[in-house]
PDB file of C-alpha atoms and ligand atoms in Angstrom:
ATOM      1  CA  UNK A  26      -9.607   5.314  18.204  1.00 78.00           C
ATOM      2  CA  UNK A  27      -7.075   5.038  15.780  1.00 90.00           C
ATOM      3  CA  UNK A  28      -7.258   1.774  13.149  1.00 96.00           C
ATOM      4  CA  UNK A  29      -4.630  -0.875  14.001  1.00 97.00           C
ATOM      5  CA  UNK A  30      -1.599   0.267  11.742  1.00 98.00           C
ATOM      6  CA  UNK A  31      -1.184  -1.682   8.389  1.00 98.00           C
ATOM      7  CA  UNK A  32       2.294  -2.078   6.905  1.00 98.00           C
ATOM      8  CA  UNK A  33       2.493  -3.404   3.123  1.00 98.00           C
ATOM      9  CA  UNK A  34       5.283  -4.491   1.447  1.00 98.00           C
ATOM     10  CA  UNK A  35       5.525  -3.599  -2.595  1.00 98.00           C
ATOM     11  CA  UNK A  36       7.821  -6.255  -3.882  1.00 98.00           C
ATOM     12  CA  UNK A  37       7.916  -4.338  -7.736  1.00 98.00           C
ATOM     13  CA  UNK A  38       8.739  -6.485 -10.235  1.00 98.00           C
ATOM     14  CA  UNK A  39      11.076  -8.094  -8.304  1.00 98.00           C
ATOM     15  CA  UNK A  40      12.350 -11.796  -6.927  1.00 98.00           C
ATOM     16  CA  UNK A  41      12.440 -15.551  -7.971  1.00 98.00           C
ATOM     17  CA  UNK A  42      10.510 -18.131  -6.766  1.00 98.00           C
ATOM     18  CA  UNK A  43      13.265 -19.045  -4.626  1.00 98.00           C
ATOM     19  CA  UNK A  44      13.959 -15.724  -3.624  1.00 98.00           C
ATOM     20  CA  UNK A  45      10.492 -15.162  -2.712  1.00 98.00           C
ATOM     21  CA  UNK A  46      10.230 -17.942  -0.647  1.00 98.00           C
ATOM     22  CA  UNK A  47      13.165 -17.200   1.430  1.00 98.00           C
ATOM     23  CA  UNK A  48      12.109 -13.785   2.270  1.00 98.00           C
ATOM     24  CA  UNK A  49       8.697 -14.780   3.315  1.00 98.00           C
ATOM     25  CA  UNK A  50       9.859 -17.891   5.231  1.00 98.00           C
ATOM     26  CA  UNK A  51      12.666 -15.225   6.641  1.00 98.00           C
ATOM     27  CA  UNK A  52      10.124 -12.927   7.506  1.00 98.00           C
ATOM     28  CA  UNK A  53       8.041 -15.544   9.345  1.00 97.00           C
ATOM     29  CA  UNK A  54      10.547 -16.826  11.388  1.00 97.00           C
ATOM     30  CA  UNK A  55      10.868 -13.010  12.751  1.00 97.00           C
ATOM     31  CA  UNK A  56       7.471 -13.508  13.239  1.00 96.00           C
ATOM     32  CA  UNK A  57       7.251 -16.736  15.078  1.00 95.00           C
ATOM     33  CA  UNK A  58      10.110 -16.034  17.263  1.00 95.00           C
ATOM     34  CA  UNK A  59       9.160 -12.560  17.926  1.00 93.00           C
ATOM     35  CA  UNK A  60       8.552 -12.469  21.732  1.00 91.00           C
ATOM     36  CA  UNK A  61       6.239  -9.206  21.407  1.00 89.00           C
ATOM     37  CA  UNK A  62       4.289  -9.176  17.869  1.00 92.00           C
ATOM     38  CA  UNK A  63       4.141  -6.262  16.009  1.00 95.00           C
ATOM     39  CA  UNK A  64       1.620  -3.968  16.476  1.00 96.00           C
ATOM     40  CA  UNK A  65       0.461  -4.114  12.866  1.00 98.00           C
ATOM     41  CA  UNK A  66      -1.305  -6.001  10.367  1.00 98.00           C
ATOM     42  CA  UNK A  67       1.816  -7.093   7.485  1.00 98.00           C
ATOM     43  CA  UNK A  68       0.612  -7.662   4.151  1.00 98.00           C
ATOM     44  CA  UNK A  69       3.117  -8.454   1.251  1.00 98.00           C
ATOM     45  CA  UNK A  70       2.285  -7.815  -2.331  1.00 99.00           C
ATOM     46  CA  UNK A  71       5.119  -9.430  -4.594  1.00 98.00           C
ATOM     47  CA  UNK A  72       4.091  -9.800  -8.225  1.00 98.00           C
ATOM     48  CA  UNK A  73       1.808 -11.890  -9.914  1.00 98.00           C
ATOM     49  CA  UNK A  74       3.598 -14.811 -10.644  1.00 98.00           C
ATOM     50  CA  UNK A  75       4.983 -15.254  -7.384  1.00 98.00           C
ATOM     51  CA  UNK A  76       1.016 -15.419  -5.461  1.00 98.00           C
ATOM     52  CA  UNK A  77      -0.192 -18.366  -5.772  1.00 98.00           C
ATOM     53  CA  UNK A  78       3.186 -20.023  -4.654  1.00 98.00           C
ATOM     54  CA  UNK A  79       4.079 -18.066  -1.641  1.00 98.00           C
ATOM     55  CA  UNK A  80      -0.412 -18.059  -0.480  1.00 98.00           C
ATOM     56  CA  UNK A  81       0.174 -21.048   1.930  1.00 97.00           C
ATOM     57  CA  UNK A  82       3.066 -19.784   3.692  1.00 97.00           C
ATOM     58  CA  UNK A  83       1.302 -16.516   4.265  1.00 98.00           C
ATOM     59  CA  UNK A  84      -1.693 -17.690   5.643  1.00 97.00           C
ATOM     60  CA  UNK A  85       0.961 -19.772   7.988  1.00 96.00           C
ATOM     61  CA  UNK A  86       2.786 -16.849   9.286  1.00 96.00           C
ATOM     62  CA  UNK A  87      -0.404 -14.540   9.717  1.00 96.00           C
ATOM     63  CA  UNK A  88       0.522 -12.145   6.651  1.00 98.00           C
ATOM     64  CA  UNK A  89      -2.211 -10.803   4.421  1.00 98.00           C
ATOM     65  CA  UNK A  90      -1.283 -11.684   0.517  1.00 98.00           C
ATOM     66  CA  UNK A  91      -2.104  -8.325  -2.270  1.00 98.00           C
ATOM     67  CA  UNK A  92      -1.642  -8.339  -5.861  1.00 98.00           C
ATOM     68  CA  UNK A  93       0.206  -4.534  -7.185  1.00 98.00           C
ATOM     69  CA  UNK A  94      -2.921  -4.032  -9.718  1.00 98.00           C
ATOM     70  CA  UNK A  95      -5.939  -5.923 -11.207  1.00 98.00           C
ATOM     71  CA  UNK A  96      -8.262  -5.329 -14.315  1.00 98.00           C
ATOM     72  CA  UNK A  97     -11.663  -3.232 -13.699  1.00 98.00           C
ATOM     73  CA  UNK A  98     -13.646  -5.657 -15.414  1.00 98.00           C
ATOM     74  CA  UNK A  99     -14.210  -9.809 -13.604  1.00 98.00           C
ATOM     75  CA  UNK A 100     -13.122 -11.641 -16.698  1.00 98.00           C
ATOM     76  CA  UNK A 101     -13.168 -11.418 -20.662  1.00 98.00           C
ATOM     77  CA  UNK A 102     -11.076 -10.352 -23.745  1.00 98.00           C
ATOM     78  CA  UNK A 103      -7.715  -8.727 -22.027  1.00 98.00           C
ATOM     79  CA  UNK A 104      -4.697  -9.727 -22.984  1.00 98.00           C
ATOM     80  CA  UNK A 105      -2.319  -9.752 -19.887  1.00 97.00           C
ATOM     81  CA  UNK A 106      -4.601  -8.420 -17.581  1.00 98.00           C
ATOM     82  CA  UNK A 107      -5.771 -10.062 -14.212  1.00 98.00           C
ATOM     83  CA  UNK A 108      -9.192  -9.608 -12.794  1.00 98.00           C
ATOM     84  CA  UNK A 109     -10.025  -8.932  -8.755  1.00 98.00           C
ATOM     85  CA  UNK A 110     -11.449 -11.944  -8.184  1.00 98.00           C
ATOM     86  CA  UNK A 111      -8.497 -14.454  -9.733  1.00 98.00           C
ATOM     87  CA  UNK A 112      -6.750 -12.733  -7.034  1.00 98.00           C
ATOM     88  CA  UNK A 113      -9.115 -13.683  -4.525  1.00 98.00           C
ATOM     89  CA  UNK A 114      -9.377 -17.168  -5.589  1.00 98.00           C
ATOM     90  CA  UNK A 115      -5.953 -18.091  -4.719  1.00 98.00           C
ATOM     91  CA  UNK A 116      -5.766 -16.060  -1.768  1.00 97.00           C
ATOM     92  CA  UNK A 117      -5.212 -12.644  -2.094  1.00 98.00           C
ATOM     93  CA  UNK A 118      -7.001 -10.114   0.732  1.00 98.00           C
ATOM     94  CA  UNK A 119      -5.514  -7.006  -1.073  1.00 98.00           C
ATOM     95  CA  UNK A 120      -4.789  -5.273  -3.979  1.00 99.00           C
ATOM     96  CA  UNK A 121      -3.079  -2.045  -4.425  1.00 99.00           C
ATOM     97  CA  UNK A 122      -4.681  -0.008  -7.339  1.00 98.00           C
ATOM     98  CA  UNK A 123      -3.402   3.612  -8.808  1.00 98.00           C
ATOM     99  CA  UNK A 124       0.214   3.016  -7.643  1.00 98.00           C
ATOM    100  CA  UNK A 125       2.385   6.134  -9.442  1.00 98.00           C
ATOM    101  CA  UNK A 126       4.340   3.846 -11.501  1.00 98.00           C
ATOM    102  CA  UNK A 127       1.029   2.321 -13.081  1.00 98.00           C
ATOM    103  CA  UNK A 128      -0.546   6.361 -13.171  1.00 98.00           C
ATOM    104  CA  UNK A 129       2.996   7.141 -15.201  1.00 96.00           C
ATOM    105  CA  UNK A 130       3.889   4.586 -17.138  1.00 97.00           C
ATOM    106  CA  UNK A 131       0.952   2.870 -17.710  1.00 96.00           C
ATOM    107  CA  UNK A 132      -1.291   5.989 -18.632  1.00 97.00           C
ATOM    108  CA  UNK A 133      -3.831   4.856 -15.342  1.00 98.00           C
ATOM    109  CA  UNK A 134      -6.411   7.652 -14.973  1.00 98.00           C
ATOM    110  CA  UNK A 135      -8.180   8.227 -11.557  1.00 98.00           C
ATOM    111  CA  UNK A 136     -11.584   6.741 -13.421  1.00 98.00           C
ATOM    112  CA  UNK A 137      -9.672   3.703 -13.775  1.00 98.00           C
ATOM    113  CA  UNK A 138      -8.165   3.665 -10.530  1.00 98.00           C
ATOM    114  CA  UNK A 139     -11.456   3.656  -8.923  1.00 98.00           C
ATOM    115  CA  UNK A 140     -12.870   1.129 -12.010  1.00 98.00           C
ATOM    116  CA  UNK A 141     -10.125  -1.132 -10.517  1.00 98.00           C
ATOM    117  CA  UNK A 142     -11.134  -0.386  -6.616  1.00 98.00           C
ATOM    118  CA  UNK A 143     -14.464  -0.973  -7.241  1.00 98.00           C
ATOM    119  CA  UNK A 144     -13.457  -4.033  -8.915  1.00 98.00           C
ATOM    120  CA  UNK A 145     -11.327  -5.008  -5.774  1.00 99.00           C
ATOM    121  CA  UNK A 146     -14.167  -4.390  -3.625  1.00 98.00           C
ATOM    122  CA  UNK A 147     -16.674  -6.494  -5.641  1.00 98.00           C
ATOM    123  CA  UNK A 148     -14.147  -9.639  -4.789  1.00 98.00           C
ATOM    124  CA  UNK A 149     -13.687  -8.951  -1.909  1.00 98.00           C
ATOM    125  CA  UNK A 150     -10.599  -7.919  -1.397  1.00 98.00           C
ATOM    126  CA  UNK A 151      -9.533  -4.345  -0.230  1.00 98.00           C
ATOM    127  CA  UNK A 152      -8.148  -1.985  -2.406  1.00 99.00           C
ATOM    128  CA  UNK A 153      -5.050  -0.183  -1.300  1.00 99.00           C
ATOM    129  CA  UNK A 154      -5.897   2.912  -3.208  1.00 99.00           C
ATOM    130  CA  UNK A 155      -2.757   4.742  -4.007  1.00 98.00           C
ATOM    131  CA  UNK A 156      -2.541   9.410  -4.133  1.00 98.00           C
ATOM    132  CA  UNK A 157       0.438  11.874  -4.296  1.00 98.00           C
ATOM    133  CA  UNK A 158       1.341  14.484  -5.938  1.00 98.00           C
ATOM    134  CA  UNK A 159       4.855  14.918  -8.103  1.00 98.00           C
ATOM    135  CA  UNK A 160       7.508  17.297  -7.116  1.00 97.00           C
ATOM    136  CA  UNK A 161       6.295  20.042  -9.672  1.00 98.00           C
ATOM    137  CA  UNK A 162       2.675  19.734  -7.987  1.00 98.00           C
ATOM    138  CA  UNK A 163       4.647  19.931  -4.688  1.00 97.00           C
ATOM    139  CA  UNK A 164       6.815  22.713  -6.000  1.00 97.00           C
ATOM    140  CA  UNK A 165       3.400  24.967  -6.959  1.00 97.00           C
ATOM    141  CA  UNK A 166       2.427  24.678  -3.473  1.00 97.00           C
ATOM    142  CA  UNK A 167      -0.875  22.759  -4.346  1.00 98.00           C
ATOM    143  CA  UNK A 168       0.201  19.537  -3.262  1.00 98.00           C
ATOM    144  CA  UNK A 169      -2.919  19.047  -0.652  1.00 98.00           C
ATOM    145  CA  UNK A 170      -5.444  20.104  -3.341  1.00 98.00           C
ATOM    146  CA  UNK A 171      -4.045  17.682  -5.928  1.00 98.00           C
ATOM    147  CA  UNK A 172      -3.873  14.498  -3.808  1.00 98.00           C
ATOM    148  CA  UNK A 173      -7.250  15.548  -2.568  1.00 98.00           C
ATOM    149  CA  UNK A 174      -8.813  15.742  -6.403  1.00 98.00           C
ATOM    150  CA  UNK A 175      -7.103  12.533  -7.021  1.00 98.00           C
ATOM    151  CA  UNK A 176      -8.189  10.701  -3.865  1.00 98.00           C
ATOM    152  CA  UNK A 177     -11.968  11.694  -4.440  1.00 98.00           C
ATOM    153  CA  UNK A 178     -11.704  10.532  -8.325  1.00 98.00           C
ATOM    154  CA  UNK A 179     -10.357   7.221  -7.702  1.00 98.00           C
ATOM    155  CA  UNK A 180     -12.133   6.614  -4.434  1.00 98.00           C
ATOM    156  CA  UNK A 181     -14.346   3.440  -5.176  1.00 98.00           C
ATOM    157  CA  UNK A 182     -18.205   3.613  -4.468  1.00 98.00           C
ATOM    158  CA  UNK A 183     -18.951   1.822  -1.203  1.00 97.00           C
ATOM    159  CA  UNK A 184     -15.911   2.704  -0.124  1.00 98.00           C
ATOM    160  CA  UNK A 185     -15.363   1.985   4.083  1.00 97.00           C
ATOM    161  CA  UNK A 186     -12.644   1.948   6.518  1.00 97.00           C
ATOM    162  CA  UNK A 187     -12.748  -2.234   6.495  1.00 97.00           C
ATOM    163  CA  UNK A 188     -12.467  -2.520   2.594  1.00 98.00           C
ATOM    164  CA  UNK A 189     -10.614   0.515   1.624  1.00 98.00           C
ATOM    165  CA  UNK A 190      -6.990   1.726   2.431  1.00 98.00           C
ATOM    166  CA  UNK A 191      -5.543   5.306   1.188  1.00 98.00           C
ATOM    167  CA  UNK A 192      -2.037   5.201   0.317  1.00 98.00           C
ATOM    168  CA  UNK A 193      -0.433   8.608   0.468  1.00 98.00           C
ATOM    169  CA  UNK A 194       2.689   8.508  -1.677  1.00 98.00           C
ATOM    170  CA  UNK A 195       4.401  11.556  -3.153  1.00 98.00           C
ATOM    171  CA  UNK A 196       5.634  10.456  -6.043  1.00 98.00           C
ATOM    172  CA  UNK A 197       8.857  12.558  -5.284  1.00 98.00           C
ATOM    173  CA  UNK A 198       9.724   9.881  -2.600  1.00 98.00           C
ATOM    174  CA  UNK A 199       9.372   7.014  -4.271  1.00 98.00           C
ATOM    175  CA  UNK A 200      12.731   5.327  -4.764  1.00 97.00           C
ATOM    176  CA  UNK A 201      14.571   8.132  -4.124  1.00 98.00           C
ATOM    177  CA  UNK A 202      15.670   8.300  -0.284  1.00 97.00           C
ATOM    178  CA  UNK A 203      13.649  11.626   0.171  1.00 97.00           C
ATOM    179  CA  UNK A 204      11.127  12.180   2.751  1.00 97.00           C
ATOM    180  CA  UNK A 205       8.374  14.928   2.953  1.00 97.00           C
ATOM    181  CA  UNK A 206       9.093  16.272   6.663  1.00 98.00           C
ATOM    182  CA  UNK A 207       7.117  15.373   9.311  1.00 98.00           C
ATOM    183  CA  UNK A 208       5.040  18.731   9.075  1.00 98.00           C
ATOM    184  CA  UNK A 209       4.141  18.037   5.987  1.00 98.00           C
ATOM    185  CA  UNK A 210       2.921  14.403   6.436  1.00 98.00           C
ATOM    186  CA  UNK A 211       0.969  15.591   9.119  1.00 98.00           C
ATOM    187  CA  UNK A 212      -0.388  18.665   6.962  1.00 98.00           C
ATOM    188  CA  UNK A 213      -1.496  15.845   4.034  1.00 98.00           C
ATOM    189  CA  UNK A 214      -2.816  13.414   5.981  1.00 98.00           C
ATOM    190  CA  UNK A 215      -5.044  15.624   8.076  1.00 98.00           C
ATOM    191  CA  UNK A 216      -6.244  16.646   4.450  1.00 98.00           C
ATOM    192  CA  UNK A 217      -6.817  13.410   3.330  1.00 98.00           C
ATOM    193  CA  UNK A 218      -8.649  12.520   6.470  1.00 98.00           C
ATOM    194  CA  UNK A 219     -10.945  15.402   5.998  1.00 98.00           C
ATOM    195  CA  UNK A 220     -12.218  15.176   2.796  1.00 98.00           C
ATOM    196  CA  UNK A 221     -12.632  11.186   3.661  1.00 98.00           C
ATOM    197  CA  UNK A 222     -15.566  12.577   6.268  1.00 96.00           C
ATOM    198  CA  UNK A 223     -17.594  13.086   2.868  1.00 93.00           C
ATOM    199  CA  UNK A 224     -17.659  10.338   1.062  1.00 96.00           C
ATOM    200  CA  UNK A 225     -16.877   7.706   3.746  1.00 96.00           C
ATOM    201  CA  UNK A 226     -19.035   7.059   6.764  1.00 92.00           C
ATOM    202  CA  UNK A 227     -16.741   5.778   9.016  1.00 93.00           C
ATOM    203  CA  UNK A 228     -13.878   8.069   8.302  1.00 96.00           C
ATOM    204  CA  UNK A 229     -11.753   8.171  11.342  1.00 96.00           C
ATOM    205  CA  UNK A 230     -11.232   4.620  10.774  1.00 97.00           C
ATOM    206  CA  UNK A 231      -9.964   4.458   7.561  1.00 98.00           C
ATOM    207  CA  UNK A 232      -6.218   3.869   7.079  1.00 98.00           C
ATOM    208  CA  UNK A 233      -4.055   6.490   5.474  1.00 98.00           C
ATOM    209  CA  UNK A 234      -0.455   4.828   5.231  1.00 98.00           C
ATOM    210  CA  UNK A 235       2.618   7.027   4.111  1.00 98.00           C
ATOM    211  CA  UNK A 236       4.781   5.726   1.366  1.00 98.00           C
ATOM    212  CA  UNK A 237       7.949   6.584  -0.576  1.00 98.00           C
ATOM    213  CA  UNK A 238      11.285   5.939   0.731  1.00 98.00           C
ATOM    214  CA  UNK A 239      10.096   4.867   3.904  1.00 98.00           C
ATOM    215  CA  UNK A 240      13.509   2.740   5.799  1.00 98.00           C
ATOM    216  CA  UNK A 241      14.023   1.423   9.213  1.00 98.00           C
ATOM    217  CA  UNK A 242      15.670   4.516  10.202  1.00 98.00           C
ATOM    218  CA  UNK A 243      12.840   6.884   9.674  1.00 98.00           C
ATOM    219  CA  UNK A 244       9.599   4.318   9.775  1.00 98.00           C
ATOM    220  CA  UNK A 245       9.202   5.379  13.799  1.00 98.00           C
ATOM    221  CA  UNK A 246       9.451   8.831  13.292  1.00 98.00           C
ATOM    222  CA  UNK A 247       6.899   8.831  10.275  1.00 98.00           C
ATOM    223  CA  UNK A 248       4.318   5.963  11.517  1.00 98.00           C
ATOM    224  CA  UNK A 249       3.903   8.658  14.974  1.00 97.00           C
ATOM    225  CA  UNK A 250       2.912  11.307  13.038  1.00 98.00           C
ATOM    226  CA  UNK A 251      -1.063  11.645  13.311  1.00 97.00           C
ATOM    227  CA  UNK A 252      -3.477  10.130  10.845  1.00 98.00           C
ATOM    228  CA  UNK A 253      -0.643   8.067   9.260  1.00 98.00           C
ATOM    229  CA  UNK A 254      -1.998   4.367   9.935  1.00 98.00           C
ATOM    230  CA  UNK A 255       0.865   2.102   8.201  1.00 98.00           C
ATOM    231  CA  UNK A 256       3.229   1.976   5.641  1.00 98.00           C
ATOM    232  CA  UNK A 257       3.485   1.236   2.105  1.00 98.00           C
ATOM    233  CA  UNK A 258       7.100   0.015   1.972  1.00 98.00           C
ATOM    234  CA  UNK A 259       8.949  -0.511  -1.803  1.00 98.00           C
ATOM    235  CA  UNK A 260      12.574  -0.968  -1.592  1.00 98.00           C
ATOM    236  CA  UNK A 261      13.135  -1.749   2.087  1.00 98.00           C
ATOM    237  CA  UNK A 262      10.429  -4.243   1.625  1.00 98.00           C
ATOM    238  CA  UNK A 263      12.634  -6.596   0.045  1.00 98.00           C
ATOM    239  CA  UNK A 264      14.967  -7.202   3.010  1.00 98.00           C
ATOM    240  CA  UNK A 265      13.659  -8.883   5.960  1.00 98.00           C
ATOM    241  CA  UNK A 266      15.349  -6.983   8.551  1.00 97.00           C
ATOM    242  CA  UNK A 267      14.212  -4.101   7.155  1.00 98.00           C
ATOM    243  CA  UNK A 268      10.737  -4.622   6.669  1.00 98.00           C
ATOM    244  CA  UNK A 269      10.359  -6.329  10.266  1.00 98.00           C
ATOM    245  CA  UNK A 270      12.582  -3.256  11.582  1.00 97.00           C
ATOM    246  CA  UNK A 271       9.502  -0.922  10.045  1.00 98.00           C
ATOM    247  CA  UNK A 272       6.789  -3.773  11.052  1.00 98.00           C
ATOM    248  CA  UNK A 273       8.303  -3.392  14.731  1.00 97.00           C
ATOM    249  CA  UNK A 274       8.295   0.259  14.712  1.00 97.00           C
ATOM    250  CA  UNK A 275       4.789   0.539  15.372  1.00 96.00           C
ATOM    251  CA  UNK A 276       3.623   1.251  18.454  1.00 81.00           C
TER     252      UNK A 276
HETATM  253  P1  LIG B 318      10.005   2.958  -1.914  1.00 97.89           P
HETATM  254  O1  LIG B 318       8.665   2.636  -2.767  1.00 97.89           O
HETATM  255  O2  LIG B 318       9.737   2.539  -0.497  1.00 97.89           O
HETATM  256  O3  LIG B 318      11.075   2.127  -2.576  1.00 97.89           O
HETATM  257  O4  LIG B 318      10.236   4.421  -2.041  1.00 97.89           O
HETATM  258  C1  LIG B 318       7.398   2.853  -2.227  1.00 97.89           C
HETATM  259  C2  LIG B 318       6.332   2.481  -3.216  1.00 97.89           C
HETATM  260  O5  LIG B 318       6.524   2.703  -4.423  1.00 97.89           O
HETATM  261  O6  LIG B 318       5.281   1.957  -2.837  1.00 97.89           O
END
């Protein structure tokens, strides 16, 4: 059977405190006056500053709370950084680890991507492990090899389908209104799924969520395809009819 589709929201390094708590509090009343829930598990990841506040109103509305990155090691001598388990403390579930933005800008190798999962994992939390290739890698027609080397480099040890999420996300999508086609979800995910049956036991029931410029207007079409199992939502994540429009598009 197919895992219960997980949609996450990526709030970036964006939003106030106030602004923050208006879109979760919008988001909840969806939620509460929703006469059919969603047929997905919602989990929003806004940045660091803004957990701790917006924790309570969360765990009120039935939405799973996830730091955008954490430090491999539990505590010590790093400047800036925040460990796995502060995130747990105050009330994280989830953490997303090896997003493209931290792989580009901030130099993140897959051996730290899975340092950091394993980290996750080791509090308790579960690590939304980010993959995709850029458009050159898609443009050489190795795309499927590439996000298959990186997925198997940063997948934590111990990995299984109730701690661990895949996140497939070209990097070509991100932010940019461009979608792979269907076909080509399809063809990556399958991949993805396959070379899980190594490493993970309980493969089938892993999610794999597509992400990069994914919008009300093409989240049905996208979350049907096969082996995609969620969402991970940037931009349209910020607006609550937008990210309940792609909540409500599962089926
Ligand atoms: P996007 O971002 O939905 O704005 O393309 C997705 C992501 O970076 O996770």
């Amino acid at each position: 059977m197919a895992p219960r589709p997980l949609i996450a929201g990526n709030w970036k390094m964006h939003l106030t405190l106030v602004e923050a708590g208006k879109l979760v509090d919008a988001l909840g009343a969806l939620m509460l006056e929703a006469p059919d829930k969603p047929a997905c598990d919602i989990v929003v990841c806004p940045p660091f500053t803004l957990l701790a506040p917006l924790s309570i109103a969360c765990q009120k509305y039935g939405f799973g709370l996830g730091g955008q990155d954490c430090h491999a090691e539990e505590m010590g001598a790093f400047t800036g950084n925040v460990a796995a388990p502060m995130l747990a403390d105050i009330g994280c579930s989830h953490v997303i680890v090896g997003h493209s933005e931290r792989r580009s800008l901030q130099g993140e190798t897959d051996a730290m991507v899975k340092a950091k999962a394993e980290a996750a994992l080791a509090a308790g939390l579960v690590a939304i492990v980010c993959v995709g290739e850029t458009e050159a890698g898609r443009d050489s027609g190795k795309a499927e090899e590439i996000v298959v080397g990186q997925l198997l480099a940063s997948l934590p040890q111990g990995a299984t389908a109730g701690n661990t999420v895949i996140a497939y996300e070209p990097v070509w999508a991100i932010g940019t209104g461009r979608t792979p086609s269907v076909e080509q979800v399809a063809a990556m995910h399958k991949a993805i799924r396959t070379a899980l049956a190594g490493p993970v036991a309980e493969a089938a029931g892993m999610r794999i969520l597509y992400g990069g410029s994914v919008k009300p207007g093409n989240a049905r079409e996208l979350l049907a395809v096969e082996n995609v199992d969620g969402a991970l939502v940037g931009g349209a994540s910020l607006v609550p009819a937008d990210f309940w429009a792609i909540c409500t598009s599962c089926t």
